[in-house]
Coordinates of C-alpha atoms in Angstrom, one line a residue:
Chain P
M1 CA 68.0 89.7 126.6
K2 CA 67.7 91.5 130.6
L3 CA 65.5 94.7 130.4
I4 CA 68.0 96.9 132.3
R5 CA 71.3 97.8 131.3
R6 CA 73.6 99.7 133.8
S7 CA 74.0 103.2 134.1
W8 CA 76.5 104.7 136.5
Q9 CA 75.0 108.1 135.7
G10 CA 71.6 107.1 136.4
A11 CA 72.3 105.6 139.8
L12 CA 74.3 108.5 141.0
A13 CA 72.0 110.7 139.8
L14 CA 69.3 109.0 141.7
L15 CA 71.8 109.3 144.4
L16 CA 72.3 113.0 144.4
C17 CA 68.6 113.5 144.2
L18 CA 68.0 111.4 147.2
A19 CA 71.1 113.3 149.2
A20 CA 69.3 116.8 148.0
L21 CA 65.7 115.9 149.3
P22 CA 66.9 116.7 153.1
L23 CA 68.2 120.2 151.4
L24 CA 65.3 121.4 151.1
P25 CA 63.8 123.8 149.9
L26 CA 66.2 125.1 146.8
L27 CA 66.0 128.8 147.6
G28 CA 67.0 130.3 150.7
P29 CA 64.6 132.2 153.7
D30 CA 66.1 135.6 152.6
A31 CA 65.7 134.5 148.8
A32 CA 63.2 137.5 147.1
T33 CA 60.8 134.9 145.8
A34 CA 60.4 131.3 146.8
A35 CA 60.5 128.4 145.0
G36 CA 57.0 127.1 144.5
N37 CA 56.7 123.5 145.5
G38 CA 55.1 122.7 142.3
V39 CA 58.3 123.6 140.4
T40 CA 60.7 122.0 142.8
V41 CA 58.4 118.4 142.4
L42 CA 58.6 119.1 138.9
I43 CA 62.4 119.5 138.6
F44 CA 62.9 116.3 140.5
A45 CA 60.5 113.8 138.4
L46 CA 62.2 115.1 135.5
I47 CA 65.7 114.4 136.7
V48 CA 64.6 110.9 138.6
G49 CA 62.1 109.8 135.2
A50 CA 65.5 110.9 133.1
A51 CA 67.3 108.8 135.6
L52 CA 65.3 105.5 135.6
V53 CA 64.9 105.6 131.3
S54 CA 68.8 105.7 131.2
F55 CA 68.6 102.3 132.7
A56 CA 66.1 101.2 130.2
R57 CA 66.4 98.8 127.3
L58 CA 66.1 101.3 124.7
S59 CA 67.1 102.0 121.2
A60 CA 70.3 105.2 121.2
P61 CA 68.5 107.3 119.4
I62 CA 65.0 107.4 121.5
L63 CA 66.6 107.2 124.8
A64 CA 69.0 110.2 123.7
A65 CA 66.1 112.4 122.5
I66 CA 64.4 111.7 126.3
L67 CA 67.5 112.2 128.0
F68 CA 67.8 115.5 126.0
V69 CA 64.3 116.6 127.0
G70 CA 64.4 115.6 130.5
V71 CA 67.6 117.5 131.2
Y72 CA 67.5 120.4 129.4
A73 CA 63.7 121.2 131.1
A74 CA 65.7 120.2 134.8
A75 CA 68.3 122.6 133.6
W76 CA 65.4 125.6 132.3
L77 CA 63.6 125.1 135.6
L78 CA 66.6 125.1 138.0
I79 CA 68.0 128.3 136.5
G80 CA 64.8 130.1 136.0
L81 CA 64.3 129.6 139.7
L82 CA 68.1 132.0 140.2
S83 CA 66.7 134.8 138.3
G84 CA 66.6 137.7 140.9
N85 CA 67.7 135.0 143.7
E86 CA 71.2 135.1 143.0
G87 CA 73.3 134.2 145.4
H88 CA 70.7 132.4 147.7
A89 CA 71.1 128.9 146.0
T90 CA 70.7 126.3 149.3
S91 CA 72.8 123.3 148.9
A92 CA 69.9 121.5 147.8
F93 CA 70.6 123.4 144.2
F94 CA 73.8 122.2 143.2
P95 CA 73.4 118.3 143.6
L96 CA 70.2 118.8 141.4
I97 CA 72.4 120.4 138.6
A98 CA 75.4 117.9 139.0
A99 CA 72.5 115.2 138.7
S100 CA 71.0 116.7 135.6
W101 CA 74.6 117.1 133.8
L102 CA 74.6 113.4 135.0
M103 CA 72.1 112.7 132.9
A104 CA 73.5 114.8 130.0
W105 CA 76.7 112.8 130.0
R106 CA 74.3 109.9 129.5
C107 CA 72.5 111.1 126.8
V108 CA 76.1 112.6 125.1
S109 CA 77.5 108.5 125.6
A110 CA 74.2 107.4 123.9
L111 CA 74.7 109.6 120.9
S112 CA 78.2 108.2 120.4
A113 CA 77.4 104.8 120.5
V114 CA 74.7 105.1 117.8
E115 CA 75.7 104.0 114.5
T116 CA 74.5 105.1 111.5
R117 CA 75.7 104.6 107.8
S118 CA 73.7 108.0 106.1
A119 CA 76.1 110.6 106.1
T120 CA 74.4 113.5 107.1
T121 CA 72.9 112.2 110.2
E122 CA 77.0 111.5 110.9
A123 CA 77.9 114.9 110.2
L124 CA 74.5 115.9 112.5
L125 CA 76.0 113.8 115.5
R126 CA 79.1 115.0 114.9
L127 CA 78.0 118.8 115.8
L128 CA 75.5 117.8 118.2
I129 CA 77.6 116.1 120.1
P130 CA 80.1 118.9 121.4
A131 CA 77.1 121.2 120.7
I132 CA 75.6 119.5 124.5
F133 CA 79.3 119.3 125.7
G134 CA 79.7 123.3 125.2
A135 CA 75.9 123.9 126.2
W136 CA 76.8 122.2 129.3
I137 CA 80.1 124.3 130.3
L138 CA 77.8 127.4 130.1
I139 CA 74.9 125.5 132.4
L140 CA 77.1 124.6 135.0
W141 CA 79.5 128.1 134.4
E142 CA 76.0 130.4 135.1
A143 CA 74.6 127.6 138.1
V144 CA 77.8 128.6 139.6
T145 CA 78.2 131.8 139.3
R146 CA 74.4 132.8 139.9
G147 CA 73.6 130.2 142.5
A148 CA 76.5 130.6 144.4
G149 CA 76.7 134.3 143.8
V150 CA 80.2 134.6 142.8
P151 CA 81.1 138.3 142.7
F152 CA 80.3 139.8 139.0
I153 CA 84.1 141.4 138.7
L154 CA 85.6 138.0 139.1
L155 CA 83.2 135.8 136.7
P156 CA 80.4 137.3 135.0
P157 CA 77.7 134.5 134.5
P158 CA 77.8 133.6 130.7
S159 CA 74.1 135.1 130.0
A160 CA 75.7 138.6 131.2
I161 CA 77.9 138.6 128.7
G162 CA 76.0 137.5 126.1
E163 CA 73.7 140.1 126.6
R164 CA 76.7 142.6 126.6
L165 CA 78.0 141.1 123.5
A166 CA 74.6 141.3 121.7
S167 CA 74.3 145.4 122.9
S168 CA 77.6 146.0 121.7
V169 CA 77.8 144.8 118.2
P170 CA 78.8 147.9 116.4
I171 CA 81.8 148.5 119.0
L172 CA 83.0 144.6 118.8
W173 CA 82.7 145.3 115.2
A174 CA 84.9 148.3 115.0
D175 CA 87.5 146.6 116.8
V176 CA 87.4 143.3 115.2
R177 CA 87.7 145.1 111.9
Q178 CA 90.6 147.2 113.4
T179 CA 92.8 144.3 114.9
I180 CA 92.1 141.4 112.8
F181 CA 91.1 143.0 109.3
K182 CA 93.7 145.6 109.7
A183 CA 96.9 144.4 111.3
V184 CA 96.3 140.6 111.7
L185 CA 95.8 139.7 108.3
F186 CA 98.3 142.1 106.8
G187 CA 100.8 141.5 109.1
Y188 CA 100.0 137.3 108.8
I189 CA 99.9 137.9 104.8
V190 CA 103.4 139.9 104.6
G191 CA 104.7 138.0 107.7
C192 CA 104.2 134.1 105.9
A193 CA 104.7 135.1 102.6
A194 CA 108.3 136.3 103.7
G195 CA 108.8 133.9 105.7
F196 CA 108.6 131.7 102.6
V197 CA 110.3 133.4 100.2
T198 CA 113.3 134.5 102.8
A199 CA 113.1 129.8 102.8
I200 CA 113.4 129.6 99.0
L201 CA 116.1 132.1 99.1
A202 CA 118.4 130.5 101.6
D203 CA 117.7 127.1 99.8
R204 CA 119.2 128.6 96.7
I205 CA 122.1 130.8 98.3
A206 CA 124.4 129.1 100.8
F207 CA 125.5 132.0 102.4
L208 CA 122.0 132.6 103.7
R209 CA 121.4 129.1 104.6
R210 CA 124.5 128.9 106.7
G211 CA 124.2 132.6 108.2
L212 CA 121.0 133.5 108.2
L213 CA 119.1 130.3 109.7
P214 CA 120.8 130.1 113.0
I215 CA 120.4 133.8 113.6
G216 CA 116.8 133.1 112.6
N217 CA 116.3 130.6 115.6
L218 CA 117.4 133.1 117.9
A219 CA 115.1 136.1 116.9
S220 CA 112.3 133.2 117.1
A221 CA 113.3 133.6 120.8
L222 CA 112.6 137.3 120.9
P223 CA 109.7 137.8 123.8
I224 CA 107.0 139.8 122.2
V225 CA 106.1 142.1 124.8
G226 CA 110.3 143.6 124.8
V227 CA 109.3 144.4 120.8
A228 CA 105.9 145.9 120.8
P229 CA 106.5 149.3 122.7
I230 CA 109.4 149.6 120.3
M231 CA 107.8 148.8 117.3
V232 CA 104.9 151.4 118.2
M233 CA 107.9 154.2 119.1
W234 CA 108.9 153.2 115.0
F235 CA 105.7 152.6 113.0
G236 CA 103.3 154.9 115.3
F237 CA 99.9 154.3 117.2
D238 CA 97.8 152.9 114.2
W239 CA 97.5 149.5 113.2
Q240 CA 100.7 149.2 111.6
S241 CA 103.1 148.6 114.7
K242 CA 100.4 145.9 115.1
A243 CA 101.1 144.7 112.1
A244 CA 104.9 144.9 112.2
V245 CA 104.6 142.8 115.8
V246 CA 102.6 140.5 113.5
I247 CA 105.1 140.0 110.5
I248 CA 107.7 139.6 113.3
M249 CA 106.0 136.8 114.9
T250 CA 105.0 134.6 111.7
F251 CA 108.0 135.4 109.6
F252 CA 110.3 132.8 111.6
P253 CA 107.5 130.1 112.0
M254 CA 107.3 130.0 108.6
L255 CA 111.0 130.5 107.6
V256 CA 111.9 127.2 109.9
N257 CA 108.9 125.2 108.7
T258 CA 109.3 126.0 104.7
V259 CA 113.4 125.3 105.1
A260 CA 112.6 121.8 106.8
G261 CA 109.8 121.0 104.3
L262 CA 111.8 121.7 101.3
S263 CA 114.3 118.7 102.4
A264 CA 111.4 116.3 103.2
S265 CA 111.2 114.9 99.5
G266 CA 112.6 111.5 99.1
I267 CA 115.9 110.7 97.6
M268 CA 114.4 108.7 95.1
E269 CA 112.2 111.1 94.1
R270 CA 115.2 113.5 93.5
D271 CA 117.2 111.3 91.7
L272 CA 114.0 111.0 89.1
M273 CA 114.0 114.5 88.4
R274 CA 117.3 114.4 88.2
S275 CA 117.4 111.5 85.3
Y276 CA 114.6 113.9 83.8
A277 CA 117.5 116.9 83.5
S278 CA 114.8 118.8 85.2
D279 CA 115.9 122.2 86.5
Y280 CA 115.8 124.0 90.0
W281 CA 112.9 125.6 89.5
Q282 CA 111.0 122.5 88.1
T283 CA 112.1 120.4 90.9
L284 CA 111.3 123.1 93.0
V285 CA 107.4 123.5 91.7
K286 CA 106.9 119.8 90.9
L287 CA 108.6 117.5 93.4
R288 CA 110.2 119.8 96.4
L289 CA 107.0 122.6 96.9
P290 CA 104.1 119.8 97.0
A291 CA 106.3 117.6 99.7
A292 CA 106.8 120.6 101.8
M293 CA 102.8 121.4 101.8
P294 CA 102.4 119.4 104.9
F295 CA 105.2 121.9 106.7
I296 CA 104.0 125.1 105.3
F297 CA 100.4 124.9 106.4
N298 CA 102.0 123.7 109.4
A299 CA 103.1 127.2 110.0
L300 CA 100.3 128.6 108.4
K301 CA 98.3 127.1 111.9
I302 CA 100.7 127.9 114.3
N303 CA 101.0 131.7 112.7
S304 CA 97.6 131.9 112.4
T305 CA 97.2 132.2 116.4
L306 CA 100.0 133.7 117.1
A307 CA 99.3 136.7 115.0
L308 CA 96.0 137.4 116.8
I309 CA 97.8 136.8 120.0
G310 CA 100.8 139.4 118.5
A311 CA 98.2 141.8 117.5
I312 CA 96.3 141.8 121.0
V313 CA 98.9 142.0 123.3
A314 CA 100.8 145.0 120.9
E315 CA 97.4 147.0 121.5
F316 CA 97.8 147.3 125.4
F317 CA 101.1 149.2 124.5
G318 CA 99.0 151.9 123.0
T319 CA 96.6 152.4 120.2
P320 CA 93.9 154.9 119.0
I321 CA 90.8 154.1 120.5
V322 CA 89.5 151.4 118.6
G323 CA 90.9 147.5 119.0
M324 CA 90.2 144.4 120.8
G325 CA 93.4 144.9 123.2
F326 CA 93.0 148.4 123.9
R327 CA 89.2 147.6 124.8
I328 CA 90.2 144.7 126.9
S329 CA 92.9 146.9 128.5
T330 CA 90.5 149.8 129.2
E331 CA 87.4 147.9 130.2
I332 CA 89.1 146.0 132.6
G333 CA 89.9 149.3 134.2
R334 CA 86.6 150.1 134.2
M335 CA 85.9 147.0 136.0
N336 CA 83.6 146.5 133.0
V337 CA 84.3 142.6 133.1
D338 CA 81.4 141.5 131.0
M339 CA 83.1 143.2 128.0
V340 CA 86.4 142.0 128.1
W341 CA 84.6 138.3 128.2
A342 CA 82.8 139.5 125.2
E343 CA 86.0 140.8 123.6
I344 CA 87.5 137.4 124.9
A345 CA 84.6 135.2 123.1
V346 CA 84.9 137.3 119.8
A347 CA 88.6 136.7 120.1
A348 CA 88.0 132.7 120.3
L349 CA 85.3 133.1 117.7
A350 CA 87.5 134.7 115.5
G351 CA 90.4 132.5 115.7
S352 CA 88.4 130.1 115.3
V353 CA 87.3 130.5 112.0
F354 CA 90.7 131.9 110.9
Y355 CA 92.3 128.3 112.3
G356 CA 89.4 126.4 110.3
L357 CA 90.0 128.3 106.9
V358 CA 93.4 127.2 107.1
S359 CA 92.7 124.1 108.1
L360 CA 90.2 123.1 105.2
G361 CA 93.2 124.7 103.0
E362 CA 95.4 122.3 104.3
R363 CA 92.5 119.2 103.5
I364 CA 91.9 121.0 100.1
T365 CA 96.1 121.2 99.2
T366 CA 97.3 118.1 101.0
F367 CA 94.7 115.7 100.7
W368 CA 97.3 113.0 99.6
H369 CA 99.1 113.0 102.9
P370 CA 98.6 109.8 105.1
S371 CA 96.8 111.7 107.9
N372 CA 94.3 112.7 105.3
R373 CA 94.3 110.6 103.1
S374 CA 90.0 109.2 102.6
Chain S
M1 CA 135.5 109.7 81.1
G2 CA 135.6 108.9 77.4
T3 CA 134.7 110.5 74.6
A4 CA 132.5 109.6 71.6
R5 CA 135.8 111.2 69.9
E6 CA 138.0 108.1 70.8
M7 CA 135.3 105.2 70.3
P8 CA 135.6 103.6 67.1
V9 CA 132.6 104.5 64.4
N10 CA 131.2 100.8 63.9
E11 CA 131.1 100.3 67.1
T12 CA 129.2 103.5 68.4
A13 CA 126.9 102.8 65.9
S14 CA 125.1 99.6 67.7
S15 CA 126.5 100.0 71.5
V16 CA 124.6 101.6 73.5
V17 CA 126.5 101.5 76.6
S18 CA 130.2 101.0 76.5
A19 CA 131.9 100.8 79.5
R20 CA 136.3 100.2 79.7
R21 CA 138.1 99.4 82.9
L22 CA 135.5 101.3 84.5
G23 CA 135.9 101.7 88.8
L24 CA 134.0 103.7 91.4
T25 CA 135.7 104.3 94.5
F26 CA 133.8 105.7 97.4
E27 CA 135.6 107.7 100.2
T28 CA 133.9 106.8 103.7
N29 CA 135.1 107.7 107.2
D30 CA 136.3 103.5 107.3
G31 CA 138.9 104.4 104.3
P32 CA 138.0 103.9 100.2
V33 CA 135.0 100.9 99.4
H34 CA 135.8 99.8 95.8
A35 CA 132.3 100.0 94.8
L36 CA 133.0 98.8 90.9
S37 CA 136.4 97.7 89.5
D38 CA 137.7 97.1 86.0
V39 CA 134.6 96.8 84.3
D40 CA 134.1 96.3 80.5
L41 CA 131.2 96.1 79.0
E42 CA 129.0 96.7 76.0
V43 CA 125.3 96.9 75.7
K44 CA 124.1 96.6 71.8
R45 CA 121.3 98.5 70.9
G46 CA 117.9 96.4 71.2
D47 CA 119.8 93.7 74.4
F48 CA 118.0 93.2 77.5
V49 CA 121.2 92.8 79.2
S50 CA 120.3 91.7 83.6
F51 CA 122.7 92.5 86.1
I52 CA 123.1 89.6 89.0
G53 CA 124.9 89.1 91.7
P54 CA 125.2 89.2 96.0
S55 CA 123.9 93.1 97.6
G56 CA 127.2 95.0 97.3
C57 CA 128.7 93.7 94.5
G58 CA 128.0 97.1 92.5
K59 CA 125.1 96.1 90.3
T60 CA 123.0 99.0 91.3
T61 CA 126.2 101.8 91.2
F62 CA 126.8 100.4 87.4
L63 CA 123.3 101.2 86.9
R64 CA 123.4 104.6 88.0
V65 CA 126.8 105.1 86.9
I66 CA 124.9 105.2 83.2
A67 CA 122.3 107.3 84.4
D68 CA 124.6 109.7 85.5
L69 CA 123.6 109.7 89.0
E70 CA 127.4 108.5 90.2
K71 CA 130.4 109.7 88.7
A72 CA 132.7 107.2 87.9
T73 CA 136.2 107.6 89.5
S74 CA 138.3 105.4 86.7
G75 CA 137.9 104.2 83.3
E76 CA 135.7 105.8 80.4
I77 CA 131.8 104.9 80.0
T78 CA 129.5 105.8 77.2
V79 CA 125.9 106.0 76.7
N80 CA 124.4 106.6 73.2
G81 CA 128.2 107.5 72.1
M82 CA 128.1 110.4 75.0
T83 CA 129.3 111.2 78.3
P84 CA 126.6 110.0 81.1
E85 CA 126.4 113.4 82.1
E86 CA 124.9 114.7 78.2
A87 CA 123.3 111.4 77.9
R88 CA 121.0 112.4 81.2
K89 CA 120.5 115.7 80.0
S90 CA 119.5 114.8 76.1
R91 CA 116.8 112.4 77.8
S92 CA 118.6 109.3 76.5
Y93 CA 117.2 106.7 79.4
G94 CA 114.1 106.4 81.8
Y95 CA 114.7 104.8 85.4
V96 CA 112.6 102.7 86.7
F97 CA 113.6 102.3 90.6
Q98 CA 113.6 100.1 93.0
A99 CA 110.2 101.3 94.6
P100 CA 107.8 103.5 92.5
A101 CA 108.6 106.6 93.4
L102 CA 104.9 108.2 92.3
Y103 CA 104.4 111.2 93.9
P104 CA 101.0 111.1 95.9
W105 CA 99.5 114.0 94.8
R106 CA 99.4 113.3 91.1
T107 CA 97.2 110.8 89.9
I108 CA 98.7 108.1 87.7
E109 CA 97.6 110.1 84.9
K110 CA 99.6 113.2 85.8
N111 CA 102.2 110.7 87.2
V112 CA 103.3 109.3 83.6
A113 CA 102.5 113.0 82.3
L114 CA 105.6 114.6 84.7
P115 CA 108.8 114.0 82.6
L116 CA 106.7 115.0 79.5
E117 CA 105.8 118.5 81.0
I118 CA 109.8 118.6 82.3
M119 CA 110.6 117.8 78.6
G120 CA 108.1 119.9 77.7
Y121 CA 105.8 118.2 75.2
S122 CA 102.7 119.9 74.1
K123 CA 99.1 119.0 75.9
A124 CA 97.6 117.2 73.1
D125 CA 101.1 114.9 72.8
R126 CA 101.3 114.0 76.2
D127 CA 97.8 112.8 76.3
G128 CA 98.3 110.8 73.4
R129 CA 101.5 109.0 75.1
I130 CA 99.2 108.4 78.5
Q131 CA 97.2 106.7 77.2
R132 CA 99.5 104.7 75.4
T133 CA 101.7 103.7 77.8
L134 CA 99.1 103.3 80.4
E135 CA 97.6 100.6 78.1
L136 CA 101.5 99.3 77.2
V137 CA 101.5 98.5 81.1
N138 CA 97.9 97.2 81.4
L139 CA 96.8 100.6 83.5
S140 CA 94.0 101.7 81.3
G141 CA 91.3 103.0 82.9
F142 CA 93.3 103.7 86.2
G143 CA 94.9 107.4 85.4
K144 CA 92.6 108.8 87.2
K145 CA 93.3 107.1 90.9
Y146 CA 95.9 108.3 93.2
P147 CA 99.1 106.3 93.8
W148 CA 97.9 105.0 96.9
Q149 CA 94.9 103.7 95.8
L150 CA 96.8 100.9 93.9
S151 CA 98.4 97.8 94.7
G152 CA 102.2 97.2 94.5
G153 CA 102.5 95.8 91.6
M154 CA 100.0 98.3 90.0
Q155 CA 101.9 101.2 91.3
Q156 CA 105.5 99.6 89.7
R157 CA 103.4 99.2 86.2
A158 CA 102.7 103.1 86.5
S159 CA 106.1 103.7 87.3
I160 CA 107.3 101.7 84.1
A161 CA 105.1 103.8 82.3
R162 CA 106.3 106.8 83.7
A163 CA 110.0 106.0 82.1
L164 CA 108.7 104.8 78.7
A165 CA 106.3 107.8 78.3
F166 CA 109.4 110.2 76.6
D167 CA 111.1 108.8 73.7
A168 CA 114.3 107.5 75.9
D169 CA 115.5 103.9 74.1
L170 CA 117.1 102.9 76.8
L171 CA 115.6 101.8 80.1
L172 CA 117.3 101.1 82.8
M173 CA 115.4 99.0 85.7
D174 CA 117.0 98.7 89.2
E175 CA 115.0 95.7 91.0
P176 CA 112.2 96.9 90.3
F177 CA 109.9 94.1 91.2
G178 CA 112.2 92.8 94.3
A179 CA 109.4 94.0 96.6
L180 CA 106.3 92.3 94.8
D181 CA 105.6 89.0 95.6
E182 CA 106.3 85.6 93.1
I183 CA 103.3 85.9 91.9
V184 CA 102.8 89.4 90.8
R185 CA 107.0 89.3 89.7
D186 CA 106.0 86.6 87.4
H187 CA 103.2 88.2 86.1
L188 CA 104.9 91.5 85.9
N189 CA 108.3 89.8 84.1
E190 CA 105.9 88.1 81.1
Q191 CA 104.5 91.3 80.7
L192 CA 107.8 93.0 80.5
L193 CA 109.2 90.5 77.6
K194 CA 105.9 91.4 75.5
L195 CA 106.3 94.9 76.1
W196 CA 110.1 94.9 75.1
A197 CA 109.1 93.0 72.2
R198 CA 106.7 95.6 71.2
T199 CA 108.7 98.6 71.7
E200 CA 112.3 97.3 70.6
K201 CA 113.7 99.4 74.1
T202 CA 117.4 98.3 75.6
I203 CA 116.8 97.5 79.4
C204 CA 119.5 97.4 81.5
F205 CA 118.1 95.1 84.6
V206 CA 119.4 94.6 88.1
T207 CA 118.2 91.9 89.7
H208 CA 119.2 89.3 92.4
S209 CA 116.9 86.7 91.0
I210 CA 118.6 84.0 89.1
P211 CA 115.1 82.6 87.2
E212 CA 114.2 86.3 86.7
A213 CA 117.4 87.2 84.9
V214 CA 117.4 84.0 83.1
Y215 CA 114.1 84.1 82.1
L216 CA 114.1 87.6 81.0
S217 CA 117.8 88.4 79.3
T218 CA 119.1 88.2 76.0
R219 CA 122.7 88.1 78.3
I220 CA 123.2 88.2 81.9
V221 CA 126.4 89.7 83.8
V222 CA 127.6 88.3 86.7
M223 CA 128.9 90.3 88.8
S224 CA 130.9 89.6 92.5
P225 CA 131.3 91.9 95.5
R226 CA 134.5 93.7 96.9
P227 CA 135.6 94.9 95.0
G228 CA 132.5 95.0 92.3
R229 CA 133.6 93.6 89.1
V230 CA 132.0 91.2 86.3
T231 CA 132.8 87.8 87.2
D232 CA 131.0 86.6 83.8
I233 CA 128.5 87.1 81.0
I234 CA 126.3 84.3 79.3
E235 CA 124.7 84.7 76.4
S236 CA 121.7 83.5 76.4
T237 CA 120.3 80.8 73.8
L238 CA 116.7 80.7 75.1
P239 CA 114.6 82.1 71.7
R240 CA 113.0 85.3 72.3
E241 CA 109.6 84.1 72.2
R242 CA 109.1 82.8 75.8
P243 CA 106.3 81.4 77.6
L244 CA 106.3 81.3 81.5
D245 CA 106.7 77.2 81.3
I246 CA 109.9 78.0 79.0
R247 CA 111.6 77.8 83.0
E248 CA 111.1 74.3 83.6
T249 CA 113.2 73.4 80.3
P250 CA 116.8 71.6 80.7
E251 CA 118.2 74.6 78.3
F252 CA 116.8 77.0 80.6
L253 CA 118.1 75.4 83.7
A254 CA 121.5 74.8 82.0
I255 CA 121.4 79.0 82.1
A256 CA 120.5 78.9 85.5
H257 CA 123.5 76.4 86.3
R258 CA 125.7 78.5 84.5
V259 CA 124.8 81.6 86.3
R260 CA 125.2 80.1 89.7
E261 CA 128.7 79.0 88.9
G262 CA 129.8 82.4 88.2
L263 CA 128.3 83.4 91.2
R264 CA 130.2 80.9 93.0
A265 CA 133.5 81.4 91.1
G266 CA 133.3 84.8 92.1
H267 CA 132.7 84.2 95.9
S268 CA 129.7 84.9 96.4
Y269 CA 128.2 82.2 98.4
E270 CA 131.1 82.8 100.8
E271 CA 130.3 84.6 104.2

């Protein structure tokens, strides 16, 4: 066995360090504080050290641990240099950020290669790898916006967004309550339930099936932006008009999916029910609805994101002085871009939690489906 | 469709299925297809009747007419002295399909419980029946498994248990072992005979395998295609007790030969 292995990320990182050397110092001449020689040497040492270690034939967990520590220390020092010196990073700064990002890549690929039989380690790895990945998106975002001095209005650094998020928790919470717990949740439940019940009625009554479904497809193409102001006219400025928009948005995906799901059971399975002289409702509850569950959950997942979009967009057209859509539209007008981003982050988080809960419900309910079997 | 009133009393007593000049024509875009034509047949209580013939001979269609999954277009048929529809509504038969058709969201136990739930058996009665029928098909201990965790042969046995769980004394089986390999099929054939002896059910069994038909049946109905009709009905002379190696006896081979002759007479080998 050879003692070294190939590591193109390591090689490229070394080249980038080499390229950065003639471009030193790390901060421009008119920066408030100069980059100390000690810090610069330490950053180089960390990155070059990590790159060299990545060539060594070490076991994957040890390699990953060393890279993890080295890479984050380097990134921490690099971003630390920027405080007070925004926009003064020289072209030596960015090759070093890129080099440490490459080493983080190496770290993730070392972690991905770890083979484990323990379930907890497996679960830990499943969380750790995307966490490192996500952290690096934020680090690169932070380094680029602050290093190159991107105007705050265009793109604030994540640290500023985080600060704004932490300092306006009460406002954000009020917005979440108004938009998600009132408009989205009410509209989602009523819209999905109405779609489901209508699907069952359409299945039972041929007149509805032939008349309503084609019209349903037409109505599902309604542009939401056009409907929202009308709903505000009808149901007033408060959350009820937003819930109405959400109901309209979620109704048809549920209707169409449930109708498709109800015909998903096989001919043989239906013949079986017929041979038992099973009545309509028994067949529905014991065969057709369970078989339709994957379709119904598909609609629930689509609707979980549609509902959030619908409620936020509908708030652009008139709302009391609270709500996520209201906050986004007013704060952008006041140039408080960090607040807009904080609101976006909260919406993304809420949407992910919502989607995650529905997916969890799906895994529990349709464990038998070939795509979920364990 | 015939009614019980038209049948002589002594015949309905022992006759489970009785067909007179039964015909079924499917109307298709390419014109009428005569799936069954002039089928006359009596199935007596306790019989094991096999239907054999090439594909398209109407053997499955005939079984589906008995089960009221298809309607005959001419002639008469009674099942337990009733029309097929009445017989289906009074739950007088269990049907085993070509595939197990178990519901993947139910455990084996719950799959066997399905007809019992629909027919309104009590919880205690259901539990007893599930245990008994699973024992009957040698699946005790697999009740908590899901269908997709079992092999094909075990799944088909579970579907037989499901058809046996309620009180129907007629069992209709449509090529139940057609999709299984020969070793599993031999084993299941042997088990089916034992089960038939223990439960004293009347069995109508569709197959396209000559050895399977001869090994299992008390009567073999040979059918031929276009239009689907009965060409020969063979009474088996084999004893009711049949070990697997009976299939090498001259008596067995003679019956198999007669089945083959019947198929040839119906032009089943021509193409």
